Amino acid sequence: MRIRPYNFFAGPAALPLEVIERAQAELSDFKGIGMSLMEISHRSKEYEEIHDETQQLFKELLQLPEEYKVLFLQGGASTQFSMIPMNFLVPGKIANYVMTGAWAEKAILEARKIGDVFISASGEANNYVEIPSLEDIQVYPQTAAYLHITSNETIAGTQFHSFPRIKNVPLIADMSSDILSRPLDVSQFALIYAGAQKNLGPSGVTVVLLREEIVRNIPENLPVMLKYDTFTKHNSLYNTPPVYSIYIVNLVLKWIKQHGGLVSLEKRNAEKAKLIYDAIDQSGGFYTGMVKLNSRSLMNITFKVHDDELEKLFLQQSKANHFIGLEGHRSVGHLRASTYNAVPYEACKALTDFMIDFQKRYG
Amino acid sequence: MRIRPYNFFAGPAALPLEVIERAQAELSDFKGIGMSLMEISHRSKEYEEIHDETQQLFKELLQLPEEYKVLFLQGGASTQFSMIPMNFLVPGKIANYVMTGAWAEKAILEARKIGDVFISASGEANNYVEIPSLEDIQVYPQTAAYLHITSNETIAGTQFHSFPRIKNVPLIADMSSDILSRPLDVSQFALIYAGAQKNLGPSGVTVVLLREEIVRNIPENLPVMLKYDTFTKHNSLYNTPPVYSIYIVNLVLKWIKQHGGLVSLEKRNAEKAKLIYDAIDQSGGFYTGMVKLNSRSLMNITFKVHDDELEKLFLQQSKANHFIGLEGHRSVGHLRASTYNAVPYEACKALTDFMIDFQKRYG
């Protein structure tokens, strides 16, 4: 194998090398059956073991309370943006959203197609460089269907570091870009969803964790594939699930477990992000972080070089030095280093060294 | 690698060995980039090449007219069952369905949630062992939103061998289990859809071929991920597509092209099916086909042994002889051999030999 680049893509993103190698080794002959996992029935015992074990690993890593279910869906977080209001925004109720940037906005647009939406708090006034403080989140429990947050804004580079608790209001979170990056008290949430392609595996599967009681009153007449209770009743096997994506998620979860679980990952992720944020903060203004200190994401580090031309040069030279995916999202530009679970410490150290060296040469 | 079983699964199903081997070879280092295709952005040039080439291969193999688009969705045919009426069953119109069995029924149930449905023809009276004849399909063009057929019923083992043409009524077909198994005049259809996990690749991607003009009047307020025009406008890149599944489809399409395209596949598929149907028909009643001769599927061959106990023994012994997936669907029982594109002639020959031998021993 050729040199493995330092992969800072925002998603699909780096996977652990051990996972890739294991997947490669057993691609054509899965556990001695002489066939690929891709070419056997989703009702076969070999696949069912993967399916059940993957759910079990989520339960174990997140210490899920008994009443939570692990579901596998398709269509990405973008499909969840619609499913949530379709399932839970019943007439007479209001959906509450914290508006934190591009992804929250997409969720809100879809909810508005279904019913009434109230913006409980918004970072718009300060251009989304800060997560609204928990005290500023307004929710009226009597009419609230739920409160929705985006735990990590991949594009802006902001992250919730604690979560709102509103009595009698189900809390729903899009955790696509920070799920399993830190220990989590799931009992605070009625539903958590995440597209896999950042911290969990390849694209093609969306993981939903939900408290089972919330699926009791789902409107009967929804499309079968858009009702959460189709997935709870059929254990996510109503139709053919995205078998191979779930299998890779399975391997990623085992890798997390082998590396000490979420407590250990949180520590490592904090160390990785600190390296890069320190290089920014100690650059005397050569580099600037794009968001407020209290809202910095440990998953997506957005920053810029003080001069646009130098920034272009930075990107060029970074590519030549095996750094991949450092462009900011096309809607905001500048730079972004995504430091998900599978991005090694060594890659972050190498980036930091490169940043310091670049500054020495052009600062 | 261990002995490769004779894989007759109904889906997910056999893939060409060459495809599996190629995928394995480049899993950890895709075209020399030092990373897996699973861990790079869907906006990277490496993935975009796969995406565009896969569309191009569909166009080439099916000789798609200029005005057709190739889309990649998620959620399987089951999600299409809802999307079709949501997008095309406008108020004042009636959706027409040909009821051919289990899969047509699921499509009909979802359409009924959206609007008015008319059953244009039904095989119910003869227990779905025959596809209704084209002359018996009733459609009233003035009120018809579309006519929907299931070109191949995977569970019953029936298949349309020619298609209805109703002037001014868009024809929509679920081709999940026989797409690319034979040449097709796509211009007869307004929309064709297929879950990949039978003839195209692994589960996790749904291919939609549609005439672009039909997306012109889609209701504005539908969920963004359930509108076909989201996929036409954004070239199926509105959000992250199921990258790896599409990549395997790409390899499968190349394999089809290398093996002479659809004309050649049709011939080979007919030969494969003939082997097994002949063994049934020449058994003097030891084996019986489950459907009428004129409606037999070349993809899913459903049959039974004249005695239930012997049938159990057949299944047991077939497993011991490396035949996999010969159980009929749990809803109908008996036997089913799925002989999709990737199932080799040799596997069908071996099954036929086994059937004849079994009959000799127990007939």
XYZ file of C-alpha atoms in Angstrom:
726
model
C 0.000 0.000 0.000
C 1.064 3.482 -0.875
C 1.551 6.209 1.782
C -1.722 6.783 3.624
C -2.595 10.492 3.448
C -3.575 12.562 6.476
C -7.319 12.459 5.910
C -9.263 15.467 7.280
C -12.381 15.075 5.116
C -15.635 16.238 6.725
C -17.551 13.181 5.530
C -17.360 10.558 4.192
C -14.257 10.594 6.339
C -11.309 8.595 7.615
C -11.966 5.091 8.881
C -9.620 3.221 11.214
C -6.937 1.445 9.196
C -7.576 -1.762 11.175
C -11.226 -1.652 10.063
C -10.298 -1.188 6.419
C -7.808 -4.035 6.574
C -10.235 -6.395 8.282
C -12.966 -5.537 5.740
C -10.550 -6.181 2.918
C -9.402 -9.511 4.328
C -12.931 -10.892 4.594
C -14.566 -9.225 1.584
C -14.606 -12.272 -0.682
C -15.023 -14.933 1.977
C -16.990 -13.813 4.988
C -16.154 -16.004 7.979
C -15.459 -19.026 5.850
C -18.771 -19.145 3.972
C -17.040 -18.779 0.622
C -19.126 -15.736 -0.333
C -19.083 -12.019 0.343
C -21.378 -10.654 3.027
C -22.744 -8.490 0.194
C -24.180 -11.498 -1.634
C -26.075 -13.312 1.097
C -29.630 -12.840 2.305
C -30.330 -10.304 5.030
C -32.325 -13.141 6.644
C -29.240 -15.382 6.813
C -27.851 -16.152 10.231
C -24.485 -14.641 9.254
C -26.039 -11.263 8.575
C -28.445 -11.406 11.489
C -25.497 -11.876 13.811
C -23.876 -8.706 12.461
C -27.163 -6.810 12.763
C -27.813 -7.842 16.354
C -24.217 -7.449 17.430
C -24.069 -3.925 16.008
C -27.133 -2.950 18.043
C -25.577 -4.586 21.086
C -22.344 -2.643 20.624
C -24.238 0.661 20.517
C -26.034 -0.324 23.718
C -22.786 -1.230 25.388
C -20.695 1.751 24.289
C -23.407 4.275 25.131
C -24.709 2.329 28.151
C -28.167 2.691 26.658
C -31.031 2.396 29.118
C -33.232 -0.688 28.610
C -36.071 1.282 26.980
C -33.928 2.509 24.069
C -33.851 0.882 20.641
C -31.125 1.012 18.005
C -32.482 1.360 14.461
C -30.846 1.299 11.035
C -32.423 3.500 8.364
C -31.409 4.929 5.013
C -31.437 8.342 3.387
C -29.079 10.213 5.694
C -29.857 12.905 8.228
C -31.680 14.752 5.424
C -34.404 12.099 5.507
C -34.590 12.359 9.299
C -35.242 16.088 8.936
C -38.616 15.121 7.433
C -39.351 11.956 9.381
C -39.111 13.693 12.743
C -41.919 16.201 12.134
C -43.950 13.648 10.146
C -43.870 11.281 13.110
C -43.983 13.667 16.061
C -45.360 17.054 15.028
C -49.033 16.318 15.580
C -51.704 18.957 14.941
C -52.037 21.438 17.798
C -48.391 21.062 18.754
C -45.363 23.156 17.848
C -41.919 21.917 16.877
C -39.093 23.761 18.619
C -35.693 24.143 16.981
C -32.411 25.670 18.038
C -31.047 27.397 14.962
C -27.281 26.925 14.962
C -26.395 27.084 11.270
C -26.622 25.271 7.964
C -27.704 21.851 9.220
C -30.214 23.129 11.775
C -31.651 25.282 9.010
C -32.205 22.302 6.730
C -34.003 20.503 9.543
C -36.180 23.551 10.148
C -37.111 23.947 6.470
C -38.381 20.380 6.364
C -40.335 20.746 9.613
C -42.053 23.870 8.299
C -43.498 21.770 5.468
C -45.253 19.624 8.066
C -46.469 22.032 10.734
C -45.766 24.916 13.093
C -42.192 25.639 14.015
C -40.863 27.863 16.787
C -37.226 28.944 16.823
C -36.326 28.450 20.474
C -32.975 30.168 20.103
C -30.822 31.299 17.218
C -27.199 32.096 16.598
C -28.083 34.087 13.500
C -27.365 37.529 15.040
C -23.721 36.579 15.534
C -23.439 34.632 12.302
C -23.503 31.219 14.002
C -20.060 31.498 15.532
C -21.503 30.568 18.927
C -23.987 27.975 20.204
C -26.843 29.802 21.997
C -26.517 29.488 25.767
C -28.852 26.978 27.359
C -30.613 29.668 29.393
C -31.601 31.468 26.199
C -33.477 28.490 24.778
C -37.200 29.224 25.027
C -39.645 26.356 24.950
C -43.317 26.322 25.973
C -43.795 22.801 27.311
C -47.594 22.800 26.956
C -47.488 23.130 23.190
C -44.063 21.702 22.385
C -44.022 18.535 20.305
C -40.262 18.347 20.851
C -37.075 20.388 20.984
C -34.543 19.735 18.227
C -30.843 20.532 18.360
C -27.874 19.910 16.068
C -25.226 18.777 18.527
C -22.355 19.631 16.175
C -22.488 21.953 13.180
C -20.086 20.381 10.689
C -19.882 23.439 8.463
C -19.575 26.214 11.051
C -17.437 24.135 13.411
C -19.518 24.647 16.548
C -20.623 22.081 19.109
C -22.937 21.859 22.105
C -20.856 21.057 25.189
C -23.917 20.561 27.381
C -27.542 19.953 26.492
C -30.826 21.658 27.334
C -33.181 19.828 29.691
C -36.777 20.941 29.451
C -39.212 19.008 31.577
C -41.843 17.081 29.599
C -40.386 18.113 26.242
C -38.716 15.315 24.238
C -35.208 16.327 23.194
C -34.173 15.261 19.688
C -30.632 15.640 18.388
C -28.892 15.395 15.056
C -25.535 13.948 16.146
C -24.302 13.061 12.664
C -20.910 14.604 13.199
C -20.183 13.893 16.856
C -21.947 10.685 17.826
C -19.696 8.348 19.815
C -17.003 11.007 20.106
C -17.602 11.306 23.866
C -19.594 9.628 26.642
C -23.239 10.660 26.575
C -26.151 10.390 28.932
C -28.649 9.170 26.342
C -31.508 9.303 28.845
C -31.592 13.086 28.246
C -32.746 12.421 24.665
C -35.937 10.984 23.228
C -34.266 10.430 19.867
C -30.757 10.750 18.468
C -29.927 10.311 14.801
C -26.724 10.235 12.813
C -25.672 9.620 9.244
C -22.851 7.111 9.520
C -20.308 8.727 7.243
C -18.440 10.796 9.839
C -17.871 8.922 13.087
C -19.545 5.572 12.460
C -18.636 4.150 9.076
C -19.323 4.623 5.376
C -22.318 6.456 3.929
C -25.535 4.545 3.319
C -26.863 3.934 6.812
C -28.457 6.285 9.318
C -28.443 5.204 12.948
C -31.395 6.188 15.137
C -31.440 5.680 18.898
C -34.845 6.254 20.440
C -36.818 5.785 23.616
C -39.378 3.209 22.594
C -42.398 4.932 24.127
C -42.169 7.848 21.678
C -43.270 5.635 18.773
C -46.632 4.852 20.399
C -48.677 7.593 18.778
C -47.262 7.823 15.295
C -49.878 8.741 12.643
C -51.166 5.502 11.099
C -51.245 6.722 7.545
C -47.610 7.703 7.043
C -45.597 5.922 4.342
C -44.388 2.661 5.831
C -40.717 3.475 5.296
C -41.090 6.845 7.036
C -42.646 5.544 10.259
C -40.253 4.851 13.107
C -42.535 2.094 14.359
C -41.961 0.110 11.149
C -38.331 -0.079 12.234
C -39.012 -0.836 15.900
C -41.599 -3.529 15.086
C -39.453 -5.245 12.477
C -36.079 -4.731 14.145
C -34.975 -2.657 11.100
C -35.603 -5.675 8.853
C -38.941 -4.689 7.303
C -37.088 -4.520 4.018
C -33.483 -5.160 3.044
C -31.201 -3.010 5.185
C -27.926 -1.541 3.859
C -26.058 -4.670 4.882
C -22.506 -3.755 4.015
C -22.622 -0.277 5.569
C -23.953 -1.787 8.807
C -21.157 -4.338 8.731
C -18.504 -1.603 8.514
C -20.220 0.244 11.387
C -19.975 -3.034 13.310
C -16.215 -3.131 12.757
C -15.856 0.537 13.747
C -17.752 -0.036 16.998
C -15.536 -3.005 17.829
C -12.511 -0.820 17.156
C -13.877 1.796 19.571
C -14.439 -0.871 22.203
C -10.934 -2.260 21.749
C -9.503 1.220 22.160
C -11.095 1.795 25.536
C -14.580 3.013 24.623
C -15.949 6.526 24.752
C -14.068 7.779 27.826
C -10.795 7.020 26.131
C -11.966 8.442 22.777
C -13.094 11.673 24.387
C -9.649 12.147 25.921
C -7.907 11.397 22.652
C -10.261 13.637 20.649
C -9.650 16.495 23.095
C -5.886 16.065 22.777
C -6.078 15.997 18.977
C -8.211 19.136 18.785
C -6.049 20.927 21.366
C -2.971 20.447 19.189
C -4.598 22.252 16.284
C -6.439 24.915 18.289
C -3.172 25.673 20.123
C -1.377 26.139 16.822
C -4.103 28.600 15.832
C -4.211 30.464 19.157
C -0.435 30.689 19.491
C 0.064 32.002 15.961
C -0.356 35.642 16.981
C -3.101 36.179 14.411
C -1.480 34.361 11.493
C -4.259 31.777 11.870
C -7.676 32.612 13.322
C -10.354 30.254 14.562
C -13.753 30.881 13.011
C -15.929 30.382 16.104
C -16.120 31.541 19.719
C -13.971 29.631 22.211
C -16.927 28.323 24.238
C -18.524 26.751 21.167
C -15.526 25.214 19.444
C -16.134 21.815 17.970
C -13.753 18.992 18.770
C -14.759 17.368 15.480
C -14.586 20.161 12.890
C -11.937 22.805 13.401
C -12.667 25.791 11.181
C -9.976 28.420 10.743
C -8.389 30.800 8.294
C -5.059 32.307 7.348
C -4.916 36.105 7.824
C -4.322 36.624 4.090
C -6.430 35.046 1.344
C -3.544 34.493 -1.041
C -1.493 32.853 1.677
C -4.486 30.677 2.475
C -4.543 29.421 -1.110
C -0.858 28.671 -0.856
C -1.473 26.881 2.443
C -4.005 24.606 0.752
C -1.706 23.930 -2.180
C 1.260 23.091 -0.018
C -0.817 21.020 2.385
C -1.925 18.833 -0.517
C 1.642 18.379 -1.653
C 2.415 17.236 1.890
C -0.286 14.515 1.943
C -2.986 16.464 3.792
C -6.421 15.803 2.318
C -9.761 17.525 2.806
C -8.660 20.769 4.450
C -10.863 23.034 2.317
C -13.719 24.627 4.227
C -17.246 23.785 3.076
C -17.967 25.404 -0.298
C -20.629 27.631 1.356
C -18.161 29.258 3.775
C -14.703 28.704 2.320
C -11.465 29.008 4.339
C -10.094 25.942 6.121
C -11.494 23.035 8.084
C -9.809 20.083 9.705
C -12.244 17.341 10.647
C -10.785 15.303 13.484
C -13.307 12.510 13.892
C -12.629 9.423 16.017
C -10.729 7.621 13.275
C -8.334 10.488 12.522
C -5.091 9.509 14.267
C -3.263 11.735 16.747
C -0.264 11.519 14.415
C -2.247 13.174 11.608
C -3.183 16.079 13.885
C 0.417 16.369 15.076
C 1.621 16.399 11.484
C -0.892 19.104 10.596
C 0.183 21.197 13.570
C 3.840 20.843 12.579
C 2.948 21.816 9.037
C 0.980 24.866 10.236
C 3.865 26.049 12.427
C 6.359 25.485 9.659
C 4.176 27.274 7.118
C 3.887 30.238 9.448
C 7.694 30.311 9.900
C 8.124 30.436 6.171
C 5.435 33.000 5.372
C 4.623 34.711 8.676
C -10.618 -19.003 -0.668
C -12.814 -21.906 0.296
C -15.228 -23.570 -2.160
C -17.694 -21.005 -3.490
C -21.246 -22.269 -2.910
C -23.915 -22.307 -5.625
C -25.721 -19.157 -4.517
C -29.444 -19.037 -5.375
C -30.443 -16.379 -2.832
C -33.363 -14.154 -3.875
C -31.611 -11.011 -2.668
C -29.147 -9.859 -1.567
C -27.847 -12.305 -4.122
C -24.798 -13.598 -5.940
C -22.370 -11.073 -7.373
C -19.901 -11.853 -10.150
C -16.722 -13.317 -8.667
C -14.641 -10.910 -10.771
C -16.487 -7.979 -9.165
C -15.892 -9.304 -5.659
C -12.209 -9.841 -6.392
C -11.732 -6.403 -7.905
C -13.526 -4.778 -4.957
C -11.340 -6.687 -2.554
C -8.136 -5.755 -4.357
C -8.866 -2.035 -4.227
C -10.699 -1.773 -0.912
C -7.840 -0.292 1.104
C -6.189 1.705 -1.677
C -8.587 2.986 -4.286
C -6.720 3.688 -7.527
C -3.511 4.555 -5.726
C -4.893 7.281 -3.445
C -3.821 5.364 -0.342
C -7.344 5.409 1.120
C -10.525 3.434 0.727
C -13.264 4.833 -1.482
C -15.408 4.611 1.679
C -13.371 7.272 3.440
C -13.219 10.060 0.868
C -15.640 12.883 0.215
C -18.534 12.319 -2.172
C -17.421 15.635 -3.721
C -13.936 14.268 -4.488
C -13.040 13.772 -8.129
C -12.407 10.066 -7.511
C -15.967 9.493 -6.345
C -17.523 11.816 -8.910
C -15.898 9.775 -11.655
C -17.523 6.609 -10.302
C -20.873 8.377 -9.996
C -20.869 9.753 -13.521
C -19.453 6.597 -15.072
C -22.146 4.473 -13.418
C -24.843 6.683 -14.923
C -23.088 6.488 -18.261
C -22.968 2.692 -18.115
C -26.711 2.502 -17.493
C -27.276 4.786 -20.480
C -25.038 2.665 -22.642
C -26.294 -0.769 -21.627
C -29.962 0.216 -21.892
C -29.440 2.591 -24.825
C -31.333 5.192 -22.839
C -32.933 7.937 -24.892
C -31.442 11.413 -24.300
C -34.358 12.597 -22.173
C -33.852 9.919 -19.500
C -31.957 10.462 -16.250
C -30.270 7.902 -14.015
C -30.774 8.581 -10.303
C -29.399 6.984 -7.160
C -31.692 6.910 -4.140
C -31.890 5.039 -0.866
C -34.541 3.108 1.017
C -35.204 0.289 -1.438
C -38.240 -0.303 -3.629
C -40.341 0.025 -0.469
C -39.557 3.738 -0.372
C -40.402 4.043 -4.071
C -43.834 2.547 -3.329
C -44.579 5.788 -1.451
C -42.577 8.259 -3.509
C -44.376 7.393 -6.732
C -47.871 8.355 -5.536
C -46.518 11.280 -3.488
C -44.899 12.707 -6.615
C -47.379 11.747 -9.335
C -50.799 11.007 -7.851
C -52.182 14.517 -7.929
C -55.718 15.321 -6.734
C -58.388 14.488 -9.317
C -56.286 11.685 -10.794
C -56.325 7.957 -10.166
C -53.354 5.654 -9.776
C -53.651 2.421 -11.760
C -51.960 -0.760 -10.575
C -51.673 -4.256 -11.958
C -51.974 -6.574 -8.974
C -49.610 -9.483 -9.553
C -48.746 -10.596 -6.016
C -46.878 -9.679 -2.865
C -44.768 -6.839 -4.221
C -47.508 -5.220 -6.283
C -49.675 -5.373 -3.188
C -47.146 -3.487 -1.089
C -46.967 -0.797 -3.752
C -50.768 -0.554 -3.821
C -51.061 -0.281 -0.029
C -48.724 2.701 -0.019
C -50.503 4.390 -2.929
C -53.851 4.052 -1.133
C -52.446 6.173 1.692
C -51.934 8.996 -0.786
C -54.958 8.947 -3.072
C -57.345 6.983 -5.262
C -56.211 3.660 -6.642
C -57.779 1.564 -9.376
C -56.780 -2.071 -9.841
C -56.421 -2.269 -13.604
C -56.051 -6.035 -13.577
C -55.458 -8.665 -10.938
C -54.136 -12.190 -10.777
C -55.850 -12.752 -7.446
C -58.556 -15.090 -8.783
C -55.919 -17.594 -9.867
C -53.691 -17.034 -6.860
C -51.109 -15.024 -8.802
C -49.737 -17.954 -10.774
C -50.198 -15.979 -13.983
C -49.502 -12.410 -15.097
C -52.783 -10.849 -16.329
C -52.887 -10.665 -20.098
C -52.213 -7.244 -21.559
C -55.693 -7.025 -23.133
C -57.256 -7.419 -19.684
C -55.546 -4.354 -18.267
C -58.157 -1.605 -17.915
C -57.019 1.995 -17.732
C -59.029 5.162 -18.218
C -56.525 7.569 -19.742
C -58.452 10.711 -18.871
C -58.151 10.168 -15.131
C -55.057 7.985 -14.938
C -52.072 9.496 -13.133
C -50.029 6.492 -14.197
C -50.096 2.724 -14.631
C -47.820 0.729 -12.307
C -46.586 -2.791 -12.892
C -44.174 -5.118 -11.105
C -42.192 -6.552 -13.982
C -41.057 -9.594 -12.019
C -42.663 -10.954 -8.835
C -39.725 -12.333 -6.850
C -41.877 -14.317 -4.435
C -44.415 -15.864 -6.836
C -41.871 -16.362 -9.599
C -43.829 -14.646 -12.378
C -42.631 -12.151 -14.952
C -44.066 -9.861 -17.599
C -42.746 -10.945 -21.005
C -44.228 -7.923 -22.765
C -45.503 -4.630 -21.442
C -48.771 -2.718 -21.664
C -48.800 0.426 -23.808
C -51.576 2.832 -22.971
C -51.521 6.055 -24.888
C -51.016 9.156 -22.729
C -50.644 7.139 -19.541
C -47.154 7.070 -18.014
C -46.019 3.506 -17.379
C -44.085 2.937 -14.158
C -42.354 -0.338 -13.344
C -40.774 -1.928 -10.313
C -37.945 -3.886 -11.960
C -36.065 -4.707 -8.775
C -35.671 -8.352 -9.645
C -35.197 -8.301 -13.399
C -33.571 -5.024 -14.379
C -30.695 -5.499 -16.839
C -31.554 -9.158 -17.296
C -32.647 -8.525 -20.902
C -32.676 -5.720 -23.483
C -35.432 -3.241 -22.818
C -37.090 -0.471 -24.766
C -36.992 2.084 -21.970
C -38.960 4.598 -24.026
C -42.085 2.592 -23.132
C -41.644 3.636 -19.507
C -41.914 6.975 -17.732
C -40.089 5.626 -14.688
C -38.324 2.398 -13.764
C -37.008 1.653 -10.307
C -34.979 -1.152 -8.804
C -33.408 -1.953 -5.467
C -29.860 -2.985 -6.332
C -29.568 -6.162 -4.311
C -30.700 -8.619 -6.979
C -29.290 -7.853 -10.402
C -27.253 -4.694 -9.816
C -25.113 -4.959 -6.706
C -25.355 -4.926 -2.927
C -28.256 -3.507 -0.927
C -28.250 0.177 -0.028
C -28.919 1.890 -3.331
C -32.085 2.172 -5.417
C -31.673 3.016 -9.079
C -34.346 5.136 -10.750
C -34.472 5.740 -14.499
C -36.953 8.403 -15.494
C -38.055 10.559 -18.378
C -37.094 14.004 -17.219
C -40.332 15.743 -18.178
C -42.306 13.783 -15.574
C -40.635 15.670 -12.728
C -41.964 19.037 -13.915
C -45.111 19.162 -11.810
C -44.056 17.592 -8.565
C -45.832 19.071 -5.509
C -43.582 21.789 -4.031
C -44.139 20.925 -0.435
C -43.006 17.316 -0.382
C -40.082 16.374 1.871
C -36.908 17.227 -0.016
C -35.592 13.660 0.053
C -38.860 12.295 -1.346
C -39.025 14.545 -4.408
C -37.588 13.128 -7.602
C -36.645 16.618 -8.724
C -34.227 16.943 -5.802
C -32.316 14.097 -7.397
C -32.562 15.357 -10.977
C -31.538 18.907 -9.997
C -28.600 17.829 -7.870
C -27.497 14.849 -9.953
C -28.238 12.574 -6.960
C -25.719 14.552 -4.881
C -28.074 16.693 -2.811
C -26.795 14.814 0.199
C -24.235 12.040 0.603
C -25.139 9.133 -1.670
C -24.468 5.504 -0.698
C -21.006 5.683 -2.204
C -19.781 2.150 -1.785
C -22.980 0.499 -3.028
C -22.866 2.661 -6.154
C -19.240 1.685 -6.668
C -20.119 -2.016 -6.620
C -22.971 -1.358 -9.066
C -20.368 0.348 -11.258
C -18.230 -2.799 -11.246
C -21.255 -4.991 -11.985
C -22.231 -2.837 -14.972
C -18.692 -3.044 -16.321
C -18.848 -6.815 -15.920
C -22.095 -6.882 -17.913
C -20.518 -4.784 -20.639
C -17.453 -7.027 -20.785
C -19.709 -10.049 -21.120
C -21.492 -8.758 -24.179
C -24.204 -6.542 -22.721
C -27.896 -7.273 -22.381
C -28.388 -9.292 -25.561
C -25.801 -11.756 -24.418
C -27.127 -11.806 -20.838
C -30.666 -12.466 -22.018
C -29.469 -15.474 -23.963
C -27.462 -16.798 -21.042
C -30.317 -16.182 -18.570
C -32.741 -18.035 -20.838
C -30.364 -20.995 -21.082
C -29.871 -21.081 -17.332
C -33.590 -20.999 -16.594
C -34.331 -23.584 -19.288
C -32.006 -26.068 -17.629
C -33.975 -25.909 -14.392
C -37.458 -25.629 -15.908
C -36.642 -28.648 -18.099
C -35.627 -30.664 -15.063
C -38.987 -29.759 -13.523
C -41.057 -30.419 -16.628
C -39.323 -33.675 -17.457
C -39.688 -35.086 -13.949
C -43.104 -36.591 -14.613
C -44.621 -34.775 -11.658
C -41.831 -35.388 -9.144
C -41.167 -31.639 -9.315
C -43.865 -29.110 -10.208
C -43.468 -25.487 -11.267
C -45.570 -23.101 -9.198
C -46.705 -20.771 -11.993
C -48.297 -20.946 -15.440
C -45.921 -21.558 -18.347
C -46.652 -18.228 -20.032
C -45.745 -16.256 -16.902
C -42.650 -18.079 -15.739
C -39.885 -15.858 -14.466
C -36.384 -16.284 -15.812
C -35.074 -14.822 -12.537
C -36.959 -16.653 -9.792
C -37.876 -20.257 -10.480
C -40.459 -21.427 -7.946
C -41.192 -25.141 -7.690
C -42.025 -27.930 -5.298
C -41.397 -31.595 -4.717
C -44.570 -33.716 -4.895
C -44.185 -34.794 -1.261
C -43.583 -32.385 1.637
C -41.266 -34.705 3.545
C -39.179 -35.330 0.449
C -39.047 -31.594 -0.107
C -37.511 -31.136 3.345
C -34.984 -33.807 2.521
C -34.258 -32.065 -0.794
C -33.444 -28.857 1.048
C -31.266 -30.654 3.580
C -29.305 -32.514 0.959
C -28.993 -29.489 -1.287
C -27.336 -27.604 1.570
C -24.918 -30.448 2.152
C -24.053 -30.217 -1.551
C -23.199 -26.484 -1.439
C -26.494 -25.124 -2.763
C -27.534 -21.980 -0.851
C -30.801 -20.071 -0.721
C -33.190 -22.611 -2.266
C -35.947 -22.137 0.322
C -39.056 -20.431 -1.039
C -40.031 -17.127 0.539
C -41.313 -17.673 4.087
C -44.786 -16.487 3.006
C -45.218 -19.262 0.400
C -42.716 -21.982 1.308
C -41.557 -24.704 -1.132
C -38.516 -24.062 -3.310
C -37.092 -21.163 -5.255
C -33.954 -20.867 -7.332
C -33.047 -17.283 -8.130
C -30.978 -17.194 -11.284
C -30.007 -13.538 -11.551
C -27.368 -12.295 -13.978
C -24.467 -13.132 -11.687
C -25.516 -16.737 -11.068
C -23.231 -18.796 -13.320
C -24.488 -21.323 -15.854
C -22.420 -23.918 -13.997
C -24.450 -23.349 -10.823
C -27.694 -23.948 -12.713
C -26.227 -27.041 -14.359
C -25.102 -28.367 -10.983
C -28.570 -27.756 -9.548
C -30.194 -29.552 -12.452
C -27.856 -32.498 -12.020
C -28.627 -32.565 -8.331
C -32.388 -32.460 -8.995
C -32.182 -35.344 -11.457
C -30.008 -37.354 -9.122
C -32.297 -36.670 -6.171
C -35.257 -37.854 -8.189
C -33.410 -41.019 -9.170
C -32.764 -41.774 -5.542
C -36.221 -40.930 -4.166
C -38.549 -40.963 -7.176
